[in-house]
C-alpha cells in the first residue's frame, strides 16, 4: 500500500512544480506520450489500462469494495477497528447523520478515483477511434469493452451519489467543466444504459482472454441497471413508482443470460470466495488481480486490507468490518428450515442450539468455528480488536488465509490476488426473481429463489471442525408453493438477497432501491444501540441519507455548477 501512497504524493508534487517543468524534461518509465499511441499494440495497451483502472481504488477511496458504503451503512455490519475514532469517516457513515460534504477520505476520494477510471476509458476510446478497422480489426470489440467499463464506473457513482455529471470521450476539457450534475434520474440512467447497450450490440459472446467483458456480461449488467431504474424516485429519493416496462426488460435480459448456458451456480458458495476457484462458472464479470506475475509488487487488491482479524498472529491488523448481531440473528431458521421473518431479532441467537443457514459460517468468524475453511486455526474471540465496542464477530468472505498463494502483507495491511466479482450468476437469478415478483408473477420467482436455497443447503463440505463435526446446526430448506403470495415472495426475496450477499456491500443499495431504507435501518438502530451503545446518536434521515453528498471540493471546483444532494 505504501508504494501506492508514494505514487500519489509524487504525482501531486509534480503538478505543484509545473512552473519548473523545464527541469523535469524527461520521459518516466511506463509513460506513453501521444506520439507513442499510433500502433494497434500501443492502443490495445490503453484498453488494458482501462481494465486496470476499475481496480485502482484504495483503502480510503474504494471503488469496488463496498464494505463501508453498502455493508457498514446497512444492518449487516459495524465499522469495527480500534474504536469509533479509528478511520472516523466510516464511523460517520455508520451513524448517517455525521456524514458531511467535506469528508476528504471516502466521500471525496472515491468520487475522484471513480472519475479517474472513467477518464482512462475516455482516453482509450479517443485513441481507438483514431484507427480504422482495417488497421485494428478488434476496433469495434475494444470500443464496446471500453463503454462497458465506463458504464460500470458510472453505475457505481449512481449508486453512491445519484446526481452525477456524465460525459463521454467526445467532450473537451472545456466542455467537461460545463457539464452539470442536474440531469433527471431517468436521463442519467439512460445515458449509462446506452453504454451497456452498445456493449450488448457489439461484444462477442465469447472472448479469448479471461477477464474481458463479453456480450452476456453486458446483458447481465444492463439487467441490473434496468432493475434499479425501474424503482422510480422523486427528487427526495422516495420510491414513487415501479415501472413495469423496465421490469419486463429485466426479465428479458436475465433470461438471455440464463439461456446462454455460459454461467451456472457453483456447487458450493465457498467457490466464490477462494482464489483456487476464481473465474468459475458463477463469475460473469470480475476485476482480475495477480501476484508473482513478474512485476515488482503484483496486481493486488487492497480495498479490504483493513478487514482482517486484529489479534490473529497470522494477520495482526486491523479488525474492521464486524458483522452485526442483527445479521447473525437473521441466519436462524425455524423447524422447517425457513427464515424467522418476524421473530429473528427477538434476543440474540444461541449458536449452540439454534438451527441456522450454512451461509452463516461462510460469512462470519465465530469463536471456535473454522475461519475461512481452516479447521486447524478456528476463530477465537481473542482475535477481536475491540469487542467492548463492536462485539466478537468478524467478517470472512473477502479475507484469505495467510497460507494462501494469493495473500500478501505490506506493512500492517493485507492485499490479495483474489479476483473481485462484480457480477455473479446468483445475482442474476435473484434479479430475475425480483422482477417477476414486482410484475405480479411470484410463482415464476419461486424456483429461482429455491435454486439459491438448495445451493446454500449443500454448501457444507468445507465447514467441518477438526474432529469432523460441524460447528453449527444447519437446517435450510426450499419454499413450498402454499402461501407463496406476492407479499410473501417479496419478503422471501429480500431475505434471500441479504443472506446470499451478506457483508458483500449490496445490502444498503438494495434497501434504497426497495424504498425501505429509513424504516429498516432506524428499526435496526433502535434495537442495536441497546447492545452497541456507540450507536446511541445514530439516525437515518429519509430524503438525505440514501446517498452520499456531492463532495464540496467538486462543487467549489466547478464554481457551484454541481448542485448538492438534498439535506446536506
Coordinates of C-alpha atoms in Angstrom, one line a residue:
X1 CA 0.0 0.0 0.0
X2 CA 2.9 2.4 0.7
X3 CA 4.1 2.4 -2.8
X4 CA 0.6 3.5 -4.0
X5 CA 0.5 6.3 -1.5
X6 CA 4.0 7.4 -2.5
X7 CA 3.0 7.4 -6.2
X8 CA 0.0 9.7 -5.4
X9 CA 2.3 12.0 -3.5
X10 CA 4.8 12.1 -6.3
X11 CA 2.1 13.0 -8.9
X12 CA 0.8 15.8 -6.6
X13 CA 4.4 17.1 -6.2
X14 CA 5.0 17.1 -10.0
X15 CA 1.8 19.0 -10.5
X16 CA 2.8 21.6 -7.9
X17 CA 6.2 22.0 -9.6
X18 CA 4.6 22.6 -13.0
X19 CA 6.3 26.1 -13.3
X20 CA 9.6 24.3 -13.1
X21 CA 8.7 21.8 -15.9
X22 CA 11.8 22.6 -17.9
X23 CA 13.8 20.9 -15.2
X24 CA 11.5 17.8 -15.5
X25 CA 12.0 17.3 -19.2
X26 CA 12.3 13.5 -19.3
X27 CA 10.2 10.5 -20.1
X28 CA 9.4 8.5 -17.0
X29 CA 9.4 4.7 -17.3
X30 CA 6.0 3.3 -18.3
X31 CA 4.6 6.7 -19.5
X32 CA 3.3 7.0 -23.1
X33 CA 3.3 10.2 -25.0
X34 CA 0.7 11.0 -27.6
X35 CA 3.2 10.2 -30.4
X36 CA 3.5 6.7 -29.0
X37 CA -0.2 6.0 -29.4
X38 CA -0.3 5.2 -33.1
X39 CA 0.0 1.5 -33.3
X40 CA -2.7 -1.1 -32.5
X41 CA -0.5 -2.7 -29.9
X42 CA 0.0 0.6 -28.0
X43 CA -3.7 1.5 -28.2
X44 CA -4.6 -2.0 -27.0
X45 CA -2.4 -1.2 -24.0
X46 CA -4.7 1.7 -23.2
X47 CA -7.6 -0.7 -23.2
X48 CA -5.8 -2.9 -20.8
X49 CA -5.1 0.2 -18.6
X50 CA -8.8 1.0 -18.6
X51 CA -9.5 -2.5 -17.2
X52 CA -6.8 -2.0 -14.6
X53 CA -8.4 1.3 -13.6
X54 CA -11.6 -0.2 -12.3
X55 CA -9.4 -1.9 -9.7
X56 CA -7.4 1.2 -8.8
X57 CA -9.2 2.3 -5.7
X58 CA -7.6 2.3 -2.3
X59 CA -8.5 1.6 1.3
X60 CA -9.8 5.2 1.9
X61 CA -11.1 5.7 -1.6
X62 CA -12.7 2.4 -2.5
X63 CA -14.3 1.9 -5.9
X64 CA -15.2 -1.8 -6.0
X65 CA -15.3 -3.0 -2.4
X66 CA -18.5 -1.7 -0.8
X67 CA -17.8 -2.9 2.8
X68 CA -18.0 0.7 4.1
X69 CA -20.7 2.0 1.7
X70 CA -23.0 -0.9 1.4
X71 CA -22.3 -3.2 4.5
X72 CA -21.5 -0.9 7.4
X73 CA -24.1 1.6 6.2
X74 CA -26.7 -1.2 6.4
X75 CA -27.8 -3.5 9.1
X76 CA -25.1 -6.1 8.1
X77 CA -22.1 -4.8 9.9
X78 CA -20.4 -2.4 12.3
X79 CA -17.3 -0.4 11.4
X80 CA -15.0 -2.3 13.7
X81 CA -11.4 -1.4 14.2
X82 CA -9.9 0.3 17.2
X83 CA -12.9 2.3 18.5
X84 CA -15.1 4.9 16.8
X85 CA -12.2 7.3 16.2
X86 CA -10.2 4.8 14.1
X87 CA -10.9 5.8 10.5
X88 CA -13.6 8.1 11.8
X89 CA -15.1 8.7 8.3
X90 CA -16.5 5.2 8.3
X91 CA -18.0 5.8 11.8
X92 CA -19.7 8.8 10.3
X93 CA -21.1 6.6 7.5
X94 CA -22.4 4.2 10.1
X95 CA -24.1 7.0 12.0
X96 CA -25.5 8.6 8.8
X97 CA -26.1 12.0 10.5
X98 CA -22.4 12.6 10.8
X99 CA -21.6 12.5 7.1
X100 CA -20.6 15.8 5.6
X101 CA -19.7 17.0 2.1
X102 CA -16.2 17.9 3.3
X103 CA -15.1 14.4 4.2
X104 CA -11.8 14.1 2.3
X105 CA -11.4 10.4 2.6
X106 CA -14.1 8.1 1.3
X107 CA -16.7 10.6 0.1
X108 CA -14.3 12.8 -1.9
X109 CA -11.6 10.3 -2.7
X110 CA -14.0 7.7 -4.0
X111 CA -15.5 10.3 -6.3
X112 CA -12.1 11.2 -7.6
X113 CA -11.0 7.6 -8.0
X114 CA -14.1 6.7 -10.0
X115 CA -13.6 9.6 -12.3
X116 CA -10.0 8.5 -12.9
X117 CA -11.3 5.2 -14.1
X118 CA -13.8 7.0 -16.4
X119 CA -11.0 9.2 -17.7
X120 CA -9.0 6.1 -18.6
X121 CA -11.9 4.8 -20.6
X122 CA -12.4 8.1 -22.4
X123 CA -8.7 8.4 -23.3
X124 CA -8.7 4.9 -24.7
X125 CA -11.9 5.5 -26.6
X126 CA -10.4 8.5 -28.3
X127 CA -7.3 6.6 -29.2
X128 CA -9.2 3.5 -30.5
X129 CA -11.3 5.8 -32.7
X130 CA -8.1 7.1 -34.5
X131 CA -7.6 3.7 -36.1
X132 CA -9.6 2.1 -38.9
X133 CA -11.0 -1.4 -38.6
X134 CA -8.6 -2.4 -41.4
X135 CA -5.6 -1.4 -39.2
X136 CA -7.3 -2.5 -36.0
X137 CA -9.6 -5.5 -36.6
X138 CA -10.6 -5.5 -32.9
X139 CA -11.7 -1.9 -33.0
X140 CA -15.5 -2.5 -32.5
X141 CA -14.9 -5.0 -29.7
X142 CA -12.5 -2.8 -27.9
X143 CA -14.9 0.2 -28.2
X144 CA -17.6 -2.0 -26.7
X145 CA -15.4 -3.2 -23.9
X146 CA -14.4 0.4 -23.0
X147 CA -18.0 1.6 -23.0
X148 CA -18.9 -1.4 -20.7
X149 CA -16.1 -0.4 -18.3
X150 CA -17.1 3.3 -18.4
X151 CA -20.7 2.3 -17.7
X152 CA -19.6 0.2 -14.8
X153 CA -17.9 3.2 -13.1
X154 CA -20.8 5.5 -13.8
X155 CA -23.2 2.9 -12.4
X156 CA -21.1 2.7 -9.2
X157 CA -21.3 6.5 -9.0
X158 CA -25.1 6.5 -9.4
X159 CA -25.5 4.1 -6.5
X160 CA -23.3 6.2 -4.3
X161 CA -24.1 9.8 -5.2
X162 CA -27.2 9.6 -7.5
X163 CA -26.8 13.1 -9.1
X164 CA -23.6 12.9 -11.1
X165 CA -22.2 14.6 -14.2
X166 CA -22.0 12.3 -17.2
X167 CA -19.8 13.0 -20.3
X168 CA -18.2 10.9 -22.9
X169 CA -15.0 10.7 -24.9
X170 CA -16.1 13.5 -27.3
X171 CA -16.2 16.2 -24.6
X172 CA -13.2 18.6 -24.4
X173 CA -11.7 19.7 -21.1
X174 CA -13.6 23.0 -21.5
X175 CA -16.9 21.2 -22.2
X176 CA -16.4 18.8 -19.3
X177 CA -16.3 21.8 -17.0
X178 CA -19.7 22.9 -18.2
X179 CA -21.4 19.5 -17.6
X180 CA -23.7 19.8 -14.6
X181 CA -25.0 17.0 -12.3
X182 CA -28.6 18.1 -12.7
X183 CA -29.8 15.5 -15.2
X184 CA -33.1 13.8 -14.1
X185 CA -32.6 10.5 -12.5
X186 CA -34.1 8.7 -15.5
X187 CA -31.9 10.6 -18.0
X188 CA -28.7 9.7 -16.2
X189 CA -29.7 6.1 -16.0
X190 CA -30.4 6.2 -19.8
X191 CA -27.0 7.6 -20.6
X192 CA -25.3 4.8 -18.7
X193 CA -27.7 2.2 -20.2
X194 CA -26.7 3.4 -23.7
X195 CA -23.1 2.4 -23.0
X196 CA -24.2 -1.1 -21.8
X197 CA -26.5 -1.4 -24.8
X198 CA -23.6 -0.6 -27.1
X199 CA -21.6 -3.4 -25.4
X200 CA -24.5 -5.8 -25.8
X201 CA -24.7 -5.0 -29.5
X202 CA -21.0 -5.2 -30.3
X203 CA -19.3 -7.6 -27.9
X204 CA -18.8 -11.3 -28.8
X205 CA -20.4 -14.0 -26.7
X206 CA -17.0 -15.5 -26.1
X207 CA -13.7 -13.7 -25.5
X208 CA -10.4 -15.5 -26.0
X209 CA -8.8 -13.8 -22.9
X210 CA -10.2 -14.4 -19.4
X211 CA -11.3 -11.1 -17.8
X212 CA -12.6 -9.3 -20.9
X213 CA -16.3 -8.3 -20.9
X214 CA -18.5 -10.3 -23.3
X215 CA -22.0 -9.8 -24.7
X216 CA -23.6 -11.9 -21.9
X217 CA -21.9 -9.9 -19.2
X218 CA -23.2 -6.7 -20.8
X219 CA -26.7 -8.2 -20.8
X220 CA -26.4 -9.1 -17.2
X221 CA -25.1 -5.6 -16.2
X222 CA -27.8 -3.9 -18.3
X223 CA -30.4 -6.0 -16.5
X224 CA -29.1 -4.9 -13.1
X225 CA -29.2 -1.2 -14.2
X226 CA -32.8 -1.6 -15.5
X227 CA -33.8 -3.1 -12.2
X228 CA -32.6 -0.1 -10.3
X229 CA -34.1 2.2 -12.9
X230 CA -37.5 0.5 -12.5
X231 CA -37.8 1.8 -9.0
X232 CA -38.6 5.4 -9.8
X233 CA -37.6 8.0 -7.2
X234 CA -38.6 11.6 -6.7
X235 CA -36.1 14.4 -6.0
X236 CA -36.0 13.4 -2.4
X237 CA -35.2 9.7 -3.1
X238 CA -38.7 8.4 -2.3
X239 CA -39.8 5.5 -4.5
X240 CA -43.0 6.7 -6.1
X241 CA -43.5 4.0 -8.8
X242 CA -42.2 0.7 -10.0
X243 CA -42.0 0.8 -13.8
X244 CA -43.4 -2.5 -15.2
X245 CA -41.9 -1.9 -18.7
X246 CA -38.4 -1.7 -17.1
X247 CA -39.1 -4.9 -15.2
X248 CA -40.1 -6.7 -18.3
X249 CA -36.8 -5.6 -19.8
X250 CA -35.1 -7.1 -16.7
X251 CA -36.8 -10.4 -17.3
X252 CA -35.8 -10.4 -21.0
X253 CA -32.2 -9.6 -20.3
X254 CA -31.7 -12.0 -17.4
X255 CA -33.4 -14.7 -19.5
X256 CA -30.9 -14.1 -22.2
X257 CA -28.1 -14.6 -19.7
X258 CA -29.7 -17.8 -18.2
X259 CA -30.5 -19.2 -21.7
X260 CA -26.9 -18.6 -22.9
X261 CA -25.8 -21.6 -20.8
X262 CA -22.5 -19.8 -20.2
X263 CA -22.9 -19.5 -16.4
X264 CA -24.3 -21.5 -13.6
X265 CA -24.3 -21.7 -9.8
X266 CA -21.1 -23.2 -8.3
X267 CA -21.8 -26.3 -6.3
X268 CA -20.5 -24.6 -3.1
X269 CA -20.9 -20.9 -2.3
X270 CA -17.4 -21.0 -0.9
X271 CA -16.1 -21.3 -4.5
X272 CA -17.0 -17.6 -5.0
X273 CA -14.5 -16.5 -2.3
X274 CA -11.4 -18.6 -2.9
X275 CA -8.6 -17.9 -5.4
X276 CA -8.4 -21.6 -6.3
X277 CA -11.9 -21.5 -7.8
X278 CA -12.0 -17.9 -9.2
X279 CA -13.3 -17.3 -12.7
X280 CA -15.6 -20.3 -12.1
X281 CA -19.0 -21.0 -13.6
X282 CA -20.7 -18.4 -11.4
X283 CA -18.4 -15.4 -12.2
X284 CA -19.9 -13.3 -15.0
X285 CA -17.5 -10.4 -14.7
X286 CA -14.6 -9.9 -12.3
X287 CA -11.8 -7.5 -11.7
X288 CA -8.6 -9.5 -12.3
X289 CA -5.8 -9.4 -9.7
X290 CA -2.4 -11.1 -9.8
X291 CA 0.6 -12.0 -7.7
X292 CA 4.0 -13.3 -8.6
X293 CA 3.4 -12.1 -12.2
X294 CA 6.8 -10.8 -12.9
X295 CA 6.1 -7.2 -11.8
X296 CA 7.5 -5.6 -8.7
X297 CA 4.5 -6.0 -6.4
X298 CA 1.9 -7.8 -8.4
X299 CA -1.5 -6.5 -9.2
X300 CA -3.2 -6.8 -5.7
X301 CA -6.5 -5.8 -4.2
X302 CA -6.0 -3.7 -1.0
X303 CA -9.5 -2.2 -0.6
X304 CA -10.4 -4.8 2.1
X305 CA -6.9 -4.5 3.6
X306 CA -8.2 -3.2 7.0
X307 CA -10.6 -6.1 7.4
X308 CA -8.6 -8.9 8.8
X309 CA -8.7 -10.2 12.4
X310 CA -6.5 -8.0 14.5
X311 CA -5.4 -10.4 17.2
X312 CA -4.7 -13.4 15.0
X313 CA -1.0 -14.0 14.9
X314 CA -1.1 -14.7 11.2
X315 CA -2.6 -11.3 10.4
X316 CA -2.1 -8.6 13.1
X317 CA -4.4 -5.9 11.7
X318 CA -6.9 -4.2 11.7
X319 CA -10.2 -5.6 12.8
X320 CA -12.6 -3.6 10.7
X321 CA -16.0 -4.7 9.2
X322 CA -17.5 -6.6 12.1
X323 CA -20.8 -8.4 11.3
X324 CA -23.8 -7.1 13.3
X325 CA -25.7 -9.2 15.8
X326 CA -28.7 -8.5 13.7
X327 CA -27.1 -10.2 10.7
X328 CA -26.1 -13.2 12.7
X329 CA -29.6 -13.5 14.1
X330 CA -31.0 -13.3 10.5
X331 CA -29.4 -16.7 9.7
X332 CA -31.6 -18.5 12.2
X333 CA -34.1 -21.0 10.8
X334 CA -37.3 -22.5 12.1
X335 CA -38.2 -26.2 12.4
X336 CA -39.0 -26.2 8.7
X337 CA -35.6 -24.8 7.7
X338 CA -37.1 -21.4 6.7
X339 CA -36.2 -17.9 7.9
X340 CA -37.8 -16.5 11.1
X341 CA -39.1 -13.3 9.4
X342 CA -40.9 -11.8 12.3
X343 CA -39.0 -13.1 15.3
X344 CA -35.4 -13.5 14.2
X345 CA -34.2 -10.5 16.2
X346 CA -36.1 -11.3 19.5
X347 CA -33.0 -11.7 21.5
X348 CA -29.6 -13.0 20.5
X349 CA -29.4 -16.3 18.8
X350 CA -27.9 -19.2 20.8
X351 CA -25.4 -20.6 18.3
X352 CA -25.0 -23.8 20.4
X353 CA -28.7 -24.9 20.0
X354 CA -30.3 -22.9 17.2
X355 CA -30.6 -24.2 13.6
X356 CA -29.0 -21.9 11.1
X357 CA -28.5 -21.3 7.4
X358 CA -25.0 -22.6 6.4
X359 CA -24.2 -19.3 4.9
X360 CA -23.5 -18.0 8.4
X361 CA -20.3 -20.0 8.6
X362 CA -19.2 -18.8 5.1
X363 CA -19.7 -15.2 6.3
X364 CA -19.0 -14.7 10.0
X365 CA -16.0 -15.5 12.1
X366 CA -17.3 -17.1 15.3
X367 CA -15.5 -18.3 18.3
X368 CA -14.5 -21.9 17.9
X369 CA -15.7 -22.2 14.3
X370 CA -13.4 -22.8 11.3
X371 CA -12.2 -19.4 9.9
X372 CA -12.0 -19.3 6.2
X373 CA -12.3 -23.1 6.0
X374 CA -9.2 -23.8 8.0
X375 CA -10.2 -26.0 10.9
X376 CA -6.7 -26.1 12.2
X377 CA -7.0 -22.5 13.3
X378 CA -10.5 -21.9 14.5
X379 CA -11.6 -18.3 15.0
X380 CA -11.0 -17.1 18.6
X381 CA -12.6 -14.1 20.4
X382 CA -9.0 -13.2 21.3
X383 CA -8.6 -12.2 17.6
X384 CA -11.2 -9.4 18.1
X385 CA -9.7 -5.9 18.4
X386 CA -12.4 -4.0 20.3
X387 CA -15.1 -6.5 21.5
X388 CA -16.3 -4.0 24.1
X389 CA -17.5 -1.7 21.3
X390 CA -18.2 -3.9 18.3
X391 CA -18.8 -7.4 19.7
X392 CA -17.0 -10.6 18.9
X393 CA -17.9 -11.4 15.3
X394 CA -15.7 -10.8 12.3
X395 CA -16.2 -10.8 8.5
X396 CA -14.7 -13.5 6.4
X397 CA -15.9 -13.6 2.8
X398 CA -13.2 -11.4 1.3
X399 CA -10.4 -12.4 3.6
X400 CA -7.8 -15.1 2.6
X401 CA -5.7 -17.3 4.7
X402 CA -2.2 -16.2 5.4
X403 CA -1.1 -19.5 3.8
X404 CA -2.9 -18.8 0.6
X405 CA -0.8 -18.2 -2.5
X406 CA -2.9 -15.1 -3.2
X407 CA -2.2 -13.4 0.2
X408 CA 0.3 -10.6 0.5
X409 CA 1.2 -8.5 3.6
X410 CA 2.6 -5.0 3.1
X411 CA 3.5 -3.5 6.4
X412 CA 0.4 -3.8 8.6
X413 CA -2.0 -4.1 5.7
X414 CA -3.2 -7.1 3.7
X415 CA -3.7 -7.5 0.0
X416 CA -4.8 -10.4 -2.1
X417 CA -4.7 -11.5 -5.7
X418 CA -8.2 -13.0 -5.5
X419 CA -10.3 -11.6 -8.3
X420 CA -13.2 -9.4 -7.3
X421 CA -16.6 -10.5 -8.7
X422 CA -18.7 -7.6 -10.0
X423 CA -21.4 -9.8 -11.4
X424 CA -22.3 -13.3 -10.4
X425 CA -24.9 -15.7 -11.6
X426 CA -26.6 -15.9 -8.2
X427 CA -27.3 -12.2 -8.5
X428 CA -28.9 -12.7 -12.0
X429 CA -31.2 -15.4 -10.6
X430 CA -32.4 -13.1 -7.8
X431 CA -32.7 -10.1 -10.1
X432 CA -35.0 -12.0 -12.3
X433 CA -36.9 -13.3 -9.3
X434 CA -37.4 -9.8 -8.1
X435 CA -38.7 -8.6 -11.4
X436 CA -41.2 -11.4 -11.6
X437 CA -42.5 -10.7 -8.1
X438 CA -43.0 -7.0 -8.8
X439 CA -44.7 -7.9 -12.1
X440 CA -47.2 -9.9 -10.1
X441 CA -45.9 -13.3 -11.2
X442 CA -44.4 -14.6 -7.9
X443 CA -44.9 -18.2 -9.0
X444 CA -42.1 -17.7 -11.6
X445 CA -39.8 -16.4 -8.8
X446 CA -40.2 -19.5 -6.6
X447 CA -37.9 -21.9 -8.5
X448 CA -35.3 -19.2 -8.9
X449 CA -35.1 -18.4 -5.2
X450 CA -35.2 -22.2 -4.4
X451 CA -32.1 -22.7 -6.6
X452 CA -30.2 -20.4 -4.3
X453 CA -31.5 -22.0 -1.1
X454 CA -30.8 -25.5 -2.4
X455 CA -27.2 -24.5 -3.2
X456 CA -26.9 -23.0 0.3
X457 CA -28.1 -26.2 1.9
X458 CA -25.4 -28.2 0.0
X459 CA -22.6 -25.7 0.8
X460 CA -21.4 -27.5 4.0
X461 CA -18.4 -29.5 2.7
X462 CA -15.8 -27.0 3.9
X463 CA -17.4 -26.2 7.3
X464 CA -16.4 -29.2 9.4
X465 CA -14.2 -28.8 12.5
X466 CA -11.0 -30.7 13.0
X467 CA -13.0 -33.5 14.7
X468 CA -15.2 -34.0 11.7
X469 CA -18.3 -32.4 13.3
X470 CA -20.0 -29.1 12.3
X471 CA -19.7 -26.0 14.4
X472 CA -23.3 -25.1 13.8
X473 CA -26.6 -27.0 13.4
X474 CA -27.5 -26.5 9.7
X475 CA -31.1 -26.6 8.5
X476 CA -32.2 -24.8 5.4
X477 CA -35.0 -25.9 3.0
X478 CA -36.7 -24.7 -0.1
X479 CA -40.0 -22.8 0.0
X480 CA -43.2 -24.6 -0.9
X481 CA -45.9 -23.2 -3.2
X482 CA -48.6 -23.0 -0.5
X483 CA -48.9 -19.4 0.7
X484 CA -46.5 -18.1 -1.9
X485 CA -48.3 -14.8 -2.4
X486 CA -46.7 -11.7 -3.9
X487 CA -46.2 -10.2 -0.4
X488 CA -44.6 -13.4 1.0
X489 CA -42.5 -13.8 -2.1
X490 CA -41.2 -10.2 -1.8
X491 CA -40.2 -10.8 1.8
X492 CA -38.5 -14.1 0.9
X493 CA -36.6 -12.4 -2.0
X494 CA -35.4 -9.6 0.2
X495 CA -34.3 -12.1 2.9
X496 CA -32.5 -14.3 0.3
X497 CA -30.6 -11.3 -1.1
X498 CA -29.4 -10.4 2.4
X499 CA -28.0 -13.8 3.2
X500 CA -26.7 -14.6 -0.3
X501 CA -24.7 -11.3 -0.4
X502 CA -24.1 -10.7 3.3
X503 CA -21.2 -8.4 4.0
X504 CA -20.5 -8.1 0.3
X505 CA -21.8 -4.5 0.3
X506 CA -25.1 -5.0 -1.6
X507 CA -27.5 -4.6 1.4
X508 CA -27.7 -0.8 1.7
X509 CA -28.3 -0.3 -2.0
X510 CA -31.0 -3.0 -2.0
X511 CA -32.8 -1.2 0.8
X512 CA -32.6 2.1 -1.0
X513 CA -33.9 0.6 -4.3
X514 CA -36.8 -1.0 -2.5
X515 CA -37.6 2.3 -0.8
X516 CA -37.4 0.8 2.7
X517 CA -34.0 2.1 3.9
X518 CA -35.4 4.5 6.5
X519 CA -37.8 2.2 8.4
X520 CA -35.5 -0.8 8.2
X521 CA -32.3 1.0 9.4
X522 CA -33.9 3.1 12.1
X523 CA -35.6 -0.1 13.5
X524 CA -32.3 -1.8 13.4
X525 CA -30.6 1.1 15.2
X526 CA -33.2 1.3 17.9
X527 CA -32.5 -2.3 18.9
X528 CA -28.8 -2.5 18.1
X529 CA -27.9 0.6 20.2
X530 CA -29.1 -1.2 23.3
X531 CA -26.2 -3.7 22.6
X532 CA -23.7 -1.3 20.9
X533 CA -24.0 2.0 22.9
X534 CA -21.8 3.9 20.4
X535 CA -24.8 3.9 18.1
X536 CA -26.9 5.9 20.6
X537 CA -26.9 9.0 18.4
X538 CA -27.2 7.3 15.0
X539 CA -30.2 8.2 12.9
X540 CA -31.1 7.7 9.2
X541 CA -33.0 10.6 7.7
X542 CA -35.1 9.8 4.7
X543 CA -34.5 12.2 1.8
X544 CA -30.9 12.7 2.7
X545 CA -29.1 9.5 3.8
X546 CA -30.0 7.3 0.8
X547 CA -27.0 8.9 -1.0
X548 CA -23.6 10.4 -0.2
X549 CA -23.2 14.1 -0.6
X550 CA -21.6 15.6 -3.6
X551 CA -18.0 16.4 -2.4
X552 CA -17.8 20.1 -1.5
X553 CA -14.4 20.2 -3.2
X554 CA -16.1 19.3 -6.5
X555 CA -18.8 22.0 -6.1
X556 CA -16.1 24.6 -5.3
X557 CA -14.0 23.5 -8.3
X558 CA -17.0 23.9 -10.7
X559 CA -17.9 27.3 -9.1
X560 CA -21.2 26.0 -8.0
X561 CA -22.2 24.2 -11.2
X562 CA -22.6 20.9 -9.3
X563 CA -25.6 21.1 -7.1
X564 CA -25.6 19.4 -3.6
X565 CA -27.8 16.5 -2.9
X566 CA -30.8 17.1 -0.7
X567 CA -30.3 17.5 3.1
X568 CA -26.6 18.3 3.1

